[in-house]
Coordinates of C-alpha atoms in Angstrom, one line a residue:
M217 CA -35.0 40.8 37.5
K218 CA -37.3 39.7 34.7
R219 CA -38.5 36.2 34.4
I220 CA -39.7 34.6 31.0
L221 CA -42.2 31.7 31.4
S222 CA -43.1 29.5 28.5
L223 CA -46.5 27.9 29.0
L224 CA -47.9 25.0 27.0
F225 CA -51.6 24.8 26.9
L226 CA -53.8 22.1 25.4
L227 CA -56.8 24.0 24.3
A228 CA -60.0 22.7 22.8
S229 CA -60.9 23.8 19.3
F230 CA -63.5 26.5 19.2
Q231 CA -65.3 24.5 16.5
P232 CA -68.2 22.7 18.1
G233 CA -67.9 18.9 18.1
A234 CA -64.2 19.0 17.1
L235 CA -61.0 18.7 19.0
A236 CA -57.7 20.3 18.0
Q237 CA -54.4 20.1 19.6
I238 CA -52.8 23.5 19.6
E239 CA -49.3 24.4 20.8
L240 CA -49.4 28.0 22.2
N241 CA -46.3 29.8 23.4
V242 CA -47.1 32.8 25.5
K243 CA -44.3 35.1 26.7
V244 CA -45.2 36.7 30.1
T245 CA -42.9 39.3 31.7
L246 CA -43.3 39.2 35.5
P247 CA -42.2 42.0 37.8
D248 CA -39.6 40.8 40.2
S249 CA -41.8 41.7 43.2
I250 CA -44.9 39.9 42.0
V251 CA -44.8 36.1 42.0
G252 CA -48.2 35.3 43.5
K253 CA -50.4 32.6 42.0
K254 CA -53.5 34.7 41.6
Y255 CA -51.6 37.3 39.6
L256 CA -50.1 34.7 37.4
E257 CA -53.6 33.2 36.6
N258 CA -55.1 36.6 35.8
F259 CA -52.2 37.6 33.6
V260 CA -52.3 34.4 31.6
K261 CA -56.0 34.7 31.0
Q262 CA -55.5 38.2 29.6
A263 CA -52.7 37.1 27.4
I264 CA -54.8 34.3 25.9
K265 CA -57.5 36.8 25.2
D266 CA -55.1 39.2 23.6
Q267 CA -53.7 36.5 21.3
A268 CA -57.2 35.9 20.0
V269 CA -56.5 32.3 19.4
K270 CA -58.6 30.9 16.5
P271 CA -59.0 27.5 15.0
P272 CA -56.6 26.9 12.1
V273 CA -57.9 27.8 8.7
I274 CA -57.6 25.0 6.1
P275 CA -57.5 26.5 2.6
P276 CA -60.0 25.0 0.1
V277 CA -58.6 22.5 -2.3
V278 CA -58.8 23.8 -5.9
I279 CA -59.0 21.1 -8.5
P280 CA -58.1 22.4 -12.0
P281 CA -60.4 21.4 -14.8
V282 CA -59.3 18.3 -16.7
T283 CA -58.8 18.8 -20.4
V284 CA -58.7 15.7 -22.6
E285 CA -57.0 16.4 -26.0
K286 CA -58.8 14.5 -28.7
K287 CA -56.7 12.4 -30.9
A288 CA -56.9 13.0 -34.6
C289 CA -59.2 10.7 -36.6
T290 CA -57.1 8.2 -38.5
F291 CA -58.8 9.3 -41.7
G292 CA -61.8 11.5 -42.4
P293 CA -64.6 11.6 -42.0
V294 CA -64.9 12.6 -45.7
L295 CA -68.4 13.3 -47.1
T296 CA -68.7 11.3 -50.3
S297 CA -72.3 11.6 -51.4
I298 CA -75.7 13.1 -50.6
S299 CA -78.9 11.4 -51.8
D300 CA -82.6 11.2 -51.3
E301 CA -82.8 14.9 -50.5
S302 CA -86.3 16.1 -49.5
N303 CA -87.8 18.9 -47.5
S304 CA -87.4 17.0 -44.3
G305 CA -84.4 14.7 -44.7
L306 CA -81.6 13.3 -46.7
K307 CA -79.0 10.4 -46.8
F308 CA -75.3 11.0 -46.9
G309 CA -72.4 8.7 -47.5
F310 CA -68.9 9.1 -45.9
N311 CA -65.5 7.5 -45.5
G312 CA -63.6 7.4 -42.2
L313 CA -61.3 5.5 -40.0
G314 CA -61.2 5.7 -36.2
V315 CA -64.4 7.7 -36.2
D316 CA -66.6 6.3 -33.5
T317 CA -68.9 9.3 -33.5
L318 CA -69.4 12.1 -36.0
A319 CA -71.2 15.4 -35.8
Y320 CA -73.2 17.1 -38.6
D321 CA -74.7 20.5 -39.3
I322 CA -77.1 21.7 -42.0
Y323 CA -77.4 25.4 -43.0
S324 CA -79.4 27.1 -45.6
S325 CA -77.5 29.0 -48.4
G326 CA -77.9 32.2 -46.5
G327 CA -76.2 30.8 -43.5
G328 CA -79.4 30.1 -41.5
F329 CA -79.2 27.2 -39.1
V330 CA -81.3 24.1 -39.8
I331 CA -80.1 21.3 -37.6
S332 CA -77.1 19.9 -35.9
G333 CA -76.6 16.5 -34.2
S334 CA -74.2 13.5 -33.8
V335 CA -74.4 9.8 -34.5
A336 CA -72.3 6.7 -33.9
P337 CA -72.3 5.3 -37.4
K338 CA -73.1 1.6 -38.0
S339 CA -72.6 1.9 -41.8
S340 CA -71.1 4.3 -44.3
T341 CA -74.6 5.7 -45.3
L342 CA -76.6 7.6 -42.7
L343 CA -80.1 9.2 -42.6
V344 CA -80.7 12.7 -41.2
N345 CA -84.2 14.0 -40.6
F346 CA -84.8 17.7 -40.0
P347 CA -87.7 20.2 -39.7
A348 CA -89.5 20.9 -43.0
Q349 CA -87.6 23.4 -45.1
P350 CA -88.5 25.4 -48.2
N351 CA -87.0 24.7 -51.6
G352 CA -83.5 26.1 -52.0
S353 CA -79.8 25.5 -51.6
Y354 CA -78.3 24.0 -48.5
Q355 CA -75.0 23.0 -47.0
L356 CA -74.2 19.8 -45.1
K357 CA -71.0 19.7 -42.9
I358 CA -69.6 16.7 -41.0
R359 CA -66.6 16.2 -38.7
G360 CA -65.3 13.8 -36.2
K361 CA -66.8 14.1 -32.7
S362 CA -65.0 11.2 -30.9
C363 CA -61.8 12.3 -32.7
K364 CA -60.4 15.5 -34.1
S365 CA -60.9 16.3 -37.8
A366 CA -61.5 19.1 -40.3
D367 CA -64.9 19.8 -41.6
S368 CA -66.0 18.0 -44.8
E369 CA -68.9 19.7 -46.6
K370 CA -71.1 19.5 -49.7
S371 CA -74.0 21.5 -51.2
F372 CA -77.4 20.1 -52.0
L373 CA -80.7 21.3 -53.3
I374 CA -84.3 20.8 -52.2
K375 CA -86.5 21.1 -55.2
S376 CA -89.7 19.2 -54.5
D377 CA -92.2 19.9 -51.8
Q378 CA -93.2 16.3 -52.1
G379 CA -89.8 15.1 -51.0
G380 CA -88.6 14.0 -54.4
I381 CA -85.0 13.0 -55.1
V382 CA -82.8 15.6 -56.7
V383 CA -79.3 15.8 -58.0
P384 CA -77.0 17.6 -55.6
V385 CA -75.1 20.7 -56.7
P386 CA -71.6 19.7 -57.9
D387 CA -68.9 20.7 -55.5
K388 CA -66.0 19.6 -57.8
P389 CA -64.6 21.1 -61.0
N390 CA -66.7 20.4 -64.0
P391 CA -65.0 17.5 -65.8
G392 CA -65.7 19.3 -69.1
T393 CA -66.8 18.0 -72.4
S394 CA -63.5 17.7 -74.3
K395 CA -62.3 14.3 -75.2
P396 CA -58.5 14.0 -74.8
G397 CA -56.6 12.0 -77.4
S398 CA -58.0 11.1 -80.7
L399 CA -61.3 11.1 -82.5
Y400 CA -59.7 8.1 -84.2
G401 CA -59.6 6.0 -81.1
R402 CA -55.8 5.9 -80.7
H403 CA -53.9 7.1 -77.6
Q404 CA -50.4 7.6 -76.3
Y405 CA -50.2 7.1 -72.5
M406 CA -47.5 7.3 -69.9
N407 CA -47.3 4.8 -67.2
T408 CA -46.0 5.2 -63.7
T409 CA -43.9 2.4 -62.3
G410 CA -43.4 1.0 -58.8
D411 CA -46.0 3.4 -57.4
G412 CA -48.2 6.2 -58.6
F413 CA -51.3 6.5 -56.4
D414 CA -50.1 8.6 -53.4
I415 CA -52.3 9.2 -50.4
H416 CA -49.9 11.9 -49.1
D417 CA -49.6 13.9 -52.3
P418 CA -51.9 17.0 -52.7
H419 CA -52.7 15.8 -56.2
G420 CA -53.0 12.1 -55.5
I421 CA -50.1 11.1 -57.8
V422 CA -46.4 10.7 -56.8
A423 CA -44.6 13.9 -57.5
K424 CA -41.8 12.5 -59.7
H425 CA -44.4 10.9 -62.0
R426 CA -46.4 14.2 -62.3
H427 CA -43.2 15.9 -63.2
S428 CA -42.5 13.5 -66.0
A429 CA -46.0 13.8 -67.3
D430 CA -45.8 17.6 -67.3
I431 CA -42.6 17.4 -69.3
L432 CA -44.4 15.3 -71.9
L433 CA -47.4 17.6 -71.9
N434 CA -45.3 20.7 -72.6
L435 CA -43.1 19.7 -75.6
E436 CA -42.2 21.9 -78.5
H437 CA -41.1 20.9 -82.0
N438 CA -40.0 23.4 -84.6
G439 CA -41.7 26.2 -82.6
E440 CA -45.0 24.3 -82.3
K441 CA -46.1 23.4 -78.8
F442 CA -47.9 20.1 -78.3
K443 CA -48.8 17.3 -75.9
G444 CA -46.8 14.2 -76.3
I445 CA -49.3 12.1 -74.3
D446 CA -53.0 12.2 -73.8
G447 CA -53.2 10.1 -70.7
V448 CA -51.4 8.5 -67.7
R449 CA -51.8 5.1 -66.1
I450 CA -51.0 5.0 -62.4
N451 CA -50.2 2.0 -60.3
M452 CA -52.4 1.7 -57.3
K453 CA -51.7 -0.7 -54.4
W454 CA -55.0 -2.0 -53.1
A455 CA -54.1 -1.4 -49.5
Y456 CA -53.6 2.3 -50.2
F457 CA -57.1 2.8 -51.7
E458 CA -58.9 0.5 -49.3
P459 CA -56.8 0.5 -46.1
K460 CA -59.5 -1.3 -44.1
D461 CA -62.4 -3.5 -45.2
G462 CA -65.0 -1.2 -46.7
I463 CA -63.1 2.0 -46.2
F464 CA -62.1 3.7 -49.5
R465 CA -59.9 6.6 -50.4
D466 CA -62.2 8.1 -53.0
D467 CA -60.9 11.5 -52.1
I468 CA -57.3 10.8 -53.2
L469 CA -58.5 9.3 -56.5
E470 CA -60.7 12.4 -57.0
K471 CA -57.5 14.5 -56.6
A472 CA -55.7 12.4 -59.3
L473 CA -58.7 12.7 -61.7
Q474 CA -59.0 16.5 -61.1
W475 CA -55.2 16.8 -61.8
C476 CA -55.9 15.1 -65.2
V477 CA -58.9 17.2 -65.9
R478 CA -56.8 20.4 -65.5
R479 CA -54.4 19.0 -68.1
D480 CA -57.2 17.6 -70.3
I481 CA -55.8 14.0 -70.3
R482 CA -57.2 10.6 -69.3
L483 CA -56.5 8.6 -66.2
S484 CA -56.2 4.8 -66.1
V485 CA -55.5 2.7 -63.1
C486 CA -53.4 -0.5 -62.8
L487 CA -54.6 -2.1 -59.5
V488 CA -51.9 -4.1 -57.7
P489 CA -53.9 -6.4 -55.3
W490 CA -51.4 -6.3 -52.5
R491 CA -52.6 -6.0 -49.0
A492 CA -50.8 -4.8 -45.9
E493 CA -49.9 -7.2 -43.1
G494 CA -52.3 -6.8 -40.1
D495 CA -55.2 -5.3 -42.1
E496 CA -57.5 -8.2 -41.2
M497 CA -59.0 -8.4 -44.7
F498 CA -58.0 -12.0 -45.2
T499 CA -57.0 -14.9 -43.0
D500 CA -53.6 -16.5 -43.2
D501 CA -55.2 -19.5 -44.9
E502 CA -56.2 -17.2 -47.8
K503 CA -52.8 -15.6 -48.3
A504 CA -50.6 -16.8 -51.2
R505 CA -47.9 -19.3 -50.0
H506 CA -44.9 -21.1 -51.2
I507 CA -44.7 -24.9 -51.0
D508 CA -42.7 -24.6 -47.8
G509 CA -45.7 -22.9 -46.2
E510 CA -44.1 -19.4 -46.1
I511 CA -46.5 -16.6 -46.9
W512 CA -45.4 -14.6 -49.9
T513 CA -44.4 -11.0 -49.1
D514 CA -42.8 -8.3 -51.2
L515 CA -39.9 -7.8 -48.8
P516 CA -39.0 -11.3 -47.5
D517 CA -35.4 -10.4 -46.7
L518 CA -36.3 -7.4 -44.5
P519 CA -37.8 -9.0 -41.4
T520 CA -38.5 -5.8 -39.5
T521 CA -40.1 -3.9 -42.4
P522 CA -43.9 -3.8 -42.8
K523 CA -44.7 -6.0 -45.7
N524 CA -47.4 -6.6 -48.3
Y525 CA -49.1 -9.9 -49.0
I526 CA -51.4 -11.0 -51.8
P527 CA -54.5 -13.1 -51.4
S528 CA -54.6 -16.5 -53.0
M529 CA -56.2 -16.4 -56.5
N530 CA -58.2 -19.5 -55.5
S531 CA -59.9 -17.6 -52.7
T532 CA -63.6 -16.9 -53.3
R533 CA -63.4 -14.0 -50.8
F534 CA -60.6 -12.5 -52.8
H535 CA -62.7 -12.6 -56.0
E536 CA -65.6 -11.0 -54.2
K537 CA -63.6 -8.2 -52.6
L538 CA -61.6 -7.7 -55.8
E539 CA -64.8 -7.2 -57.8
R540 CA -66.1 -4.8 -55.1
V541 CA -62.9 -2.6 -55.1
A542 CA -62.7 -2.5 -58.9
Q543 CA -66.3 -1.4 -59.0
R544 CA -65.6 1.3 -56.4
I545 CA -62.6 2.6 -58.3
A546 CA -64.5 2.6 -61.5
S547 CA -67.4 4.4 -60.0
V548 CA -65.2 7.3 -59.0
M549 CA -63.5 7.4 -62.4
A550 CA -66.9 7.3 -64.1
R551 CA -67.7 10.7 -62.6
Y552 CA -65.2 12.0 -65.2
P553 CA -66.2 10.0 -68.3
D554 CA -64.1 12.2 -70.7
H555 CA -61.0 11.9 -68.5
S556 CA -60.8 8.3 -67.5
D557 CA -60.2 5.1 -69.5
Y558 CA -59.6 1.6 -68.0
I559 CA -58.7 -0.5 -64.9
S560 CA -56.1 -3.3 -65.3
M561 CA -54.4 -5.5 -62.7
A562 CA -50.8 -6.5 -62.1
T563 CA -50.0 -9.1 -59.4
A564 CA -46.2 -9.6 -59.8
Q565 CA -43.3 -7.4 -58.8
T566 CA -42.5 -7.2 -62.5
E567 CA -45.9 -5.4 -62.8
E568 CA -47.7 -7.9 -64.9
F569 CA -50.6 -10.3 -64.3
Q570 CA -49.5 -13.8 -63.5
L571 CA -49.2 -16.2 -60.6
V572 CA -47.1 -14.4 -58.1
R573 CA -43.7 -15.8 -57.2
R574 CA -40.4 -15.1 -55.5
E575 CA -38.0 -13.8 -58.2
S576 CA -34.7 -14.8 -56.8
P577 CA -34.4 -17.6 -56.1
M578 CA -37.5 -18.5 -58.0
K579 CA -40.3 -19.9 -55.8
I580 CA -43.8 -20.2 -57.1
T581 CA -47.0 -19.8 -55.0
G582 CA -50.3 -21.7 -55.0
F583 CA -49.9 -23.7 -51.8
A584 CA -52.1 -21.8 -49.3
P585 CA -54.6 -24.0 -47.4
V586 CA -57.4 -22.5 -49.6
D587 CA -55.4 -23.6 -52.7
I588 CA -54.9 -27.1 -51.3
A589 CA -58.6 -27.5 -50.4
K590 CA -59.7 -26.4 -53.8
W591 CA -57.2 -28.6 -55.6
A592 CA -58.5 -31.6 -53.7
R593 CA -61.9 -30.9 -55.2
W594 CA -60.6 -30.1 -58.6
S595 CA -58.4 -33.2 -58.9
N596 CA -60.7 -35.6 -57.0
G597 CA -58.3 -36.0 -54.1
K598 CA -54.9 -36.0 -55.8
P599 CA -51.9 -34.8 -53.8
V600 CA -50.4 -31.4 -54.5
P601 CA -47.4 -31.6 -56.8
T602 CA -44.1 -31.1 -55.0
S603 CA -41.5 -31.0 -57.8
V604 CA -41.8 -27.2 -58.3
H605 CA -38.5 -25.9 -57.1
S606 CA -37.0 -24.9 -60.5
E607 CA -37.9 -24.2 -64.1
E608 CA -36.4 -27.6 -65.0
Q609 CA -38.6 -29.5 -62.5
L610 CA -41.7 -27.6 -63.7
N611 CA -40.9 -28.4 -67.3
Y612 CA -40.7 -32.1 -66.4
L613 CA -43.9 -31.9 -64.4
M614 CA -45.8 -30.4 -67.3
D615 CA -45.1 -33.6 -69.3
T616 CA -47.1 -35.6 -66.8
P617 CA -51.0 -35.8 -66.6
D618 CA -51.0 -34.5 -63.0
G619 CA -48.7 -31.7 -63.8
R620 CA -50.9 -30.6 -66.7
M621 CA -53.9 -30.8 -64.4
W622 CA -52.1 -28.6 -61.9
F623 CA -51.2 -26.0 -64.6
E624 CA -54.9 -25.9 -65.7
F625 CA -55.9 -25.5 -62.1
Q626 CA -53.7 -22.5 -61.6
T627 CA -54.7 -21.0 -65.0
N628 CA -58.3 -21.2 -63.9
A629 CA -57.4 -19.2 -60.7
L630 CA -56.0 -16.5 -62.9
R631 CA -59.1 -16.6 -65.1
E632 CA -61.5 -16.2 -62.1
S633 CA -59.4 -13.3 -60.7
Q634 CA -59.3 -11.4 -63.9
A635 CA -63.0 -12.0 -64.5
A636 CA -63.8 -10.5 -61.1
L637 CA -61.8 -7.4 -61.9
T638 CA -63.5 -7.2 -65.3
R639 CA -67.0 -7.4 -63.9
G640 CA -66.2 -4.8 -61.2
A641 CA -64.8 -2.3 -63.6
R642 CA -67.8 -2.6 -65.9
K643 CA -70.3 -2.3 -63.1
G644 CA -68.6 0.9 -62.0
G645 CA -68.7 2.3 -65.5
V646 CA -65.2 2.1 -67.1
R647 CA -63.4 -0.3 -69.3
A648 CA -61.6 -3.4 -68.0
C649 CA -58.1 -4.3 -69.2
G650 CA -56.3 -7.6 -69.3
F651 CA -52.5 -7.1 -68.9
Y652 CA -49.8 -9.7 -69.5
A653 CA -46.1 -10.1 -70.3
G654 CA -44.6 -12.7 -72.6
I655 CA -46.5 -14.5 -75.3
G656 CA -45.6 -18.1 -75.7
A657 CA -42.3 -17.7 -73.8
P658 CA -40.6 -20.4 -71.7
S659 CA -41.4 -18.3 -68.6
G660 CA -45.0 -19.3 -69.0
V661 CA -44.3 -22.5 -67.2
F662 CA -43.8 -20.7 -63.9
D663 CA -45.9 -17.7 -64.5
F664 CA -48.8 -20.0 -65.6
S665 CA -49.5 -17.5 -68.4
T666 CA -49.3 -19.7 -71.5
K667 CA -53.1 -20.1 -72.0
L668 CA -53.9 -16.5 -72.5
N669 CA -57.2 -17.3 -74.2
T670 CA -58.3 -19.0 -71.0
I671 CA -56.9 -16.5 -68.6
F672 CA -58.7 -13.6 -70.3
S673 CA -61.9 -15.5 -71.2
A674 CA -61.6 -15.1 -75.0
G675 CA -64.8 -14.7 -76.8
T676 CA -67.0 -14.8 -73.6
P677 CA -68.8 -12.1 -71.7
D678 CA -65.9 -11.9 -69.2
Q679 CA -63.4 -11.0 -71.9
P680 CA -61.8 -7.6 -71.0
D681 CA -62.5 -4.5 -73.1
V682 CA -58.7 -3.9 -73.6
I683 CA -55.9 -6.5 -74.0
Y684 CA -52.5 -5.1 -73.1
S685 CA -49.2 -6.9 -73.7
S686 CA -45.8 -5.8 -72.5
E687 CA -44.2 -8.3 -74.9
G688 CA -41.0 -7.4 -76.7
G689 CA -37.6 -6.5 -75.3
A690 CA -34.7 -4.5 -76.6
E691 CA -33.5 -7.3 -78.9
T692 CA -37.0 -8.7 -79.7
L693 CA -39.0 -5.6 -80.7
I694 CA -40.6 -7.5 -83.6
T695 CA -42.6 -9.5 -81.0
K696 CA -44.5 -6.3 -80.2
D697 CA -46.0 -6.6 -83.7
M698 CA -46.7 -10.3 -83.1
S699 CA -48.5 -9.5 -79.8
V700 CA -50.8 -7.1 -81.6
D701 CA -51.7 -9.8 -84.2
L702 CA -52.3 -12.4 -81.5
N703 CA -54.5 -10.1 -79.4
L704 CA -56.6 -9.0 -82.5
G705 CA -57.0 -12.6 -83.6
T706 CA -57.7 -14.2 -80.2
F707 CA -59.9 -11.5 -78.5
P708 CA -62.6 -10.3 -80.9
G709 CA -63.7 -6.8 -80.4
A710 CA -61.1 -5.9 -77.7
A711 CA -59.0 -2.8 -78.0
V712 CA -55.3 -3.6 -78.1
A713 CA -52.4 -2.0 -76.3
I714 CA -48.6 -2.3 -76.3
E715 CA -45.8 -0.6 -74.4
F716 CA -42.2 0.6 -74.6
D717 CA -39.9 0.8 -71.6
W718 CA -36.6 2.7 -71.7
N719 CA -34.5 -0.4 -72.4
D720 CA -36.6 -1.1 -75.5
V721 CA -35.9 2.3 -77.0
S722 CA -32.3 2.9 -75.8
E723 CA -29.7 3.8 -78.3
N724 CA -27.8 0.6 -78.0
R725 CA -30.8 -1.4 -76.7
K726 CA -29.0 -2.3 -73.6
T727 CA -28.2 0.6 -71.4
P728 CA -30.8 3.4 -71.3
E729 CA -28.2 6.0 -70.2
E730 CA -26.5 5.8 -73.6
G731 CA -29.4 7.7 -75.2
F732 CA -32.6 7.3 -77.2
N733 CA -33.2 5.4 -80.4
P734 CA -36.0 7.3 -82.2
N735 CA -36.3 4.7 -84.9
A736 CA -37.1 1.8 -82.5
M737 CA -40.1 3.7 -81.1
W738 CA -41.3 5.1 -84.4
I739 CA -41.1 1.9 -86.4
H740 CA -42.9 -0.3 -83.9
T741 CA -45.5 2.3 -82.7
S742 CA -46.5 3.1 -86.2
S743 CA -46.6 -0.6 -87.1
A744 CA -48.8 -1.4 -84.1
F745 CA -51.3 1.4 -85.0
R746 CA -51.3 0.5 -88.7
R747 CA -52.1 -3.1 -87.9
G748 CA -55.0 -2.1 -85.6
A749 CA -53.6 -1.3 -82.1
D750 CA -55.3 1.4 -80.0
I751 CA -53.0 2.4 -77.3
S752 CA -49.2 2.8 -76.9
H753 CA -47.7 3.2 -73.5
L754 CA -44.4 4.6 -72.2
A755 CA -43.6 2.2 -69.4
M756 CA -41.3 2.5 -66.5
S757 CA -39.8 5.8 -65.3
Y758 CA -37.8 7.6 -68.0
P759 CA -35.1 10.1 -67.0
E760 CA -35.8 13.6 -68.0
H761 CA -33.2 13.8 -70.8
I762 CA -34.7 10.7 -72.5
L763 CA -38.2 12.3 -72.2
L764 CA -37.0 15.4 -74.0
A765 CA -35.1 13.3 -76.6
M766 CA -38.5 11.7 -77.6
T767 CA -39.9 15.1 -78.7
E768 CA -39.7 14.6 -82.5
T769 CA -40.9 11.0 -82.4
L770 CA -43.9 11.8 -80.2
Y771 CA -44.7 14.8 -82.4
R772 CA -44.8 12.4 -85.4
I773 CA -47.0 9.9 -83.6
Q774 CA -49.4 12.7 -82.5
K775 CA -49.7 14.1 -86.1
D776 CA -49.9 10.8 -87.9
F777 CA -52.0 8.6 -85.6
I778 CA -53.5 10.4 -82.6
K779 CA -54.8 13.5 -84.2
S780 CA -55.3 12.1 -87.7
D781 CA -55.3 9.0 -89.9
K782 CA -52.4 10.3 -91.9
G783 CA -50.1 7.4 -90.9
M784 CA -52.8 4.7 -91.5
T785 CA -51.3 3.7 -94.9
G786 CA -52.2 0.1 -94.6
I787 CA -50.2 -3.1 -94.0
V788 CA -49.9 -6.3 -95.9
D789 CA -52.6 -8.8 -94.9
G790 CA -51.1 -12.2 -94.3
G791 CA -54.3 -13.9 -93.2
S792 CA -54.6 -15.8 -89.9
F793 CA -54.2 -19.2 -88.4
D794 CA -55.5 -21.2 -85.4
F795 CA -53.1 -22.5 -82.8
P796 CA -54.3 -24.9 -80.0
I797 CA -52.2 -24.8 -76.8
T798 CA -51.4 -28.4 -76.2
R799 CA -48.0 -28.0 -74.4
Y800 CA -47.5 -26.0 -71.3
S801 CA -43.7 -25.6 -71.2
G802 CA -41.0 -24.2 -73.5
L803 CA -41.3 -21.8 -76.5
Q804 CA -44.8 -22.1 -78.1
G805 CA -44.9 -23.1 -81.7
F806 CA -47.1 -20.2 -82.9
R807 CA -44.2 -17.8 -82.7
H808 CA -42.3 -19.8 -85.3
E809 CA -45.5 -20.2 -87.4
W810 CA -46.1 -16.4 -87.4
E811 CA -42.6 -15.8 -88.7
K812 CA -42.9 -18.6 -91.2
R813 CA -46.0 -17.0 -92.7
G814 CA -44.2 -13.7 -93.1
G815 CA -45.4 -11.9 -90.0
G816 CA -43.4 -8.7 -89.4
T817 CA -43.4 -5.0 -89.2
E818 CA -45.0 -4.6 -92.7
K819 CA -47.1 -7.8 -92.8
Q820 CA -49.9 -8.9 -90.4
V821 CA -50.6 -12.5 -89.6
K822 CA -53.3 -12.9 -87.0
I823 CA -53.1 -15.7 -84.4
R824 CA -56.1 -17.3 -82.8
L825 CA -55.2 -19.2 -79.7
Q826 CA -57.4 -22.2 -78.8

């Protein structure tokens, strides 16, 4: 008989200084005749030896390498300029958002390495020093280091062994030397509406507006191909061009300008000074408010939708930042002097310059803490007017001394804001444009737009270079002629502009879908040019069939006014008259006086507001 014994041994680990508890099962087959103790001991010892028991082997722990995926930079970095180039250094400017650290490389034109490095920028202009290099062409590249981005690069030259400043090699299309439009100073532009400047579009302009412009740039009349326009004016919301304080999207504006260069047309910009909630550009005390304390926003009825606000026009910081952004926009446009024109400003949702308000129901602004504080100084401590809830209340208020003082206070805020834009545009190198809606209309009591001569600083250094009126509706086209006469009479030396939207020139002057009335556009465009206007605009977004229906009229305008003086056959001179603004509500008397003196399509009577 065979016996199987299971033995449990507690053995010490063979590792010096360590103990391990090991369970060892050894099977021992014993002959039936042998059961002695000595035999058993010897047999077990041999069995242990045969098992070659070793301490357990613990496999090493392998820790995989940790890979941290960089987040994409919010924007940029984009290399915007290179300056102060010398044989041993340069300065470069850049734009970027979310770029805590950026890397840079410099190579010679033959691909030879010069230097590389990184820096945590404290400003948008940085200095790079490198070992002395011979004269020649070089390339600077930058990219995000703390975040992921594409390379941005520019070429530059080293010309002086003494480290003199040189002009970098252009890395953009040559703007050219042709001057779109007219040697006679008259232009036909197309406006975008609602939007225009598009940071996501590869050409910087909303695609539907580019499509409309391309239709007008490729018209044909009686077998002759021609351009119906020689420029576009795009709306640009401030928050899109300057998303954060001091961060500018020059690169998108460059794309829009280059798109115009390729078509040999001019670009103008209408800046809409709306800011995005949460951008930290202005405090809540500086944001335009209604009398109930509510901050004005563009989408008040959509509480979960990101909104835009507008700074108070009585905010000194608004004026400073507005001048700065206008100068920045203008400086980019000025790189293309033959393909850029002016910068204007529109504050209201109706795309004109006035005190911003809620449209329906009508609620004016002007009650932010910064307004109230400035009003206290302006009025020597008078309380803020409260009867401002309707046109009727405002009309009554304007018949009181305090109401008139309040109107003049808000008019001054508009003046200071426009003057800031005017100064900025000129500093940057392009024309400034003042842009308004109705002239002497009853709406002036809540738009605070009656004293146009004050708002646009008539006859002073702050008077804009262009005065643009959107006056005149489908039933009142004659007032477009009156607006030209008023602007020529009130703003000496300024260029004058008008516009037509699709209601103005619709066939029945009520519903644009009914068709196009060529006579309406021709009569009042030709009258405006003959009496001294400089620019006619196609405002709003016309449907494609209306654009094509304009072909013959635009052809005549180009032939008679843009490309020649053929249509400048003169107009009857009806003299001029002065009109002091003494009443701030209702229809202004100069409108009736203009008509009384024979003002009309064929007779010019200039108006000088005082």
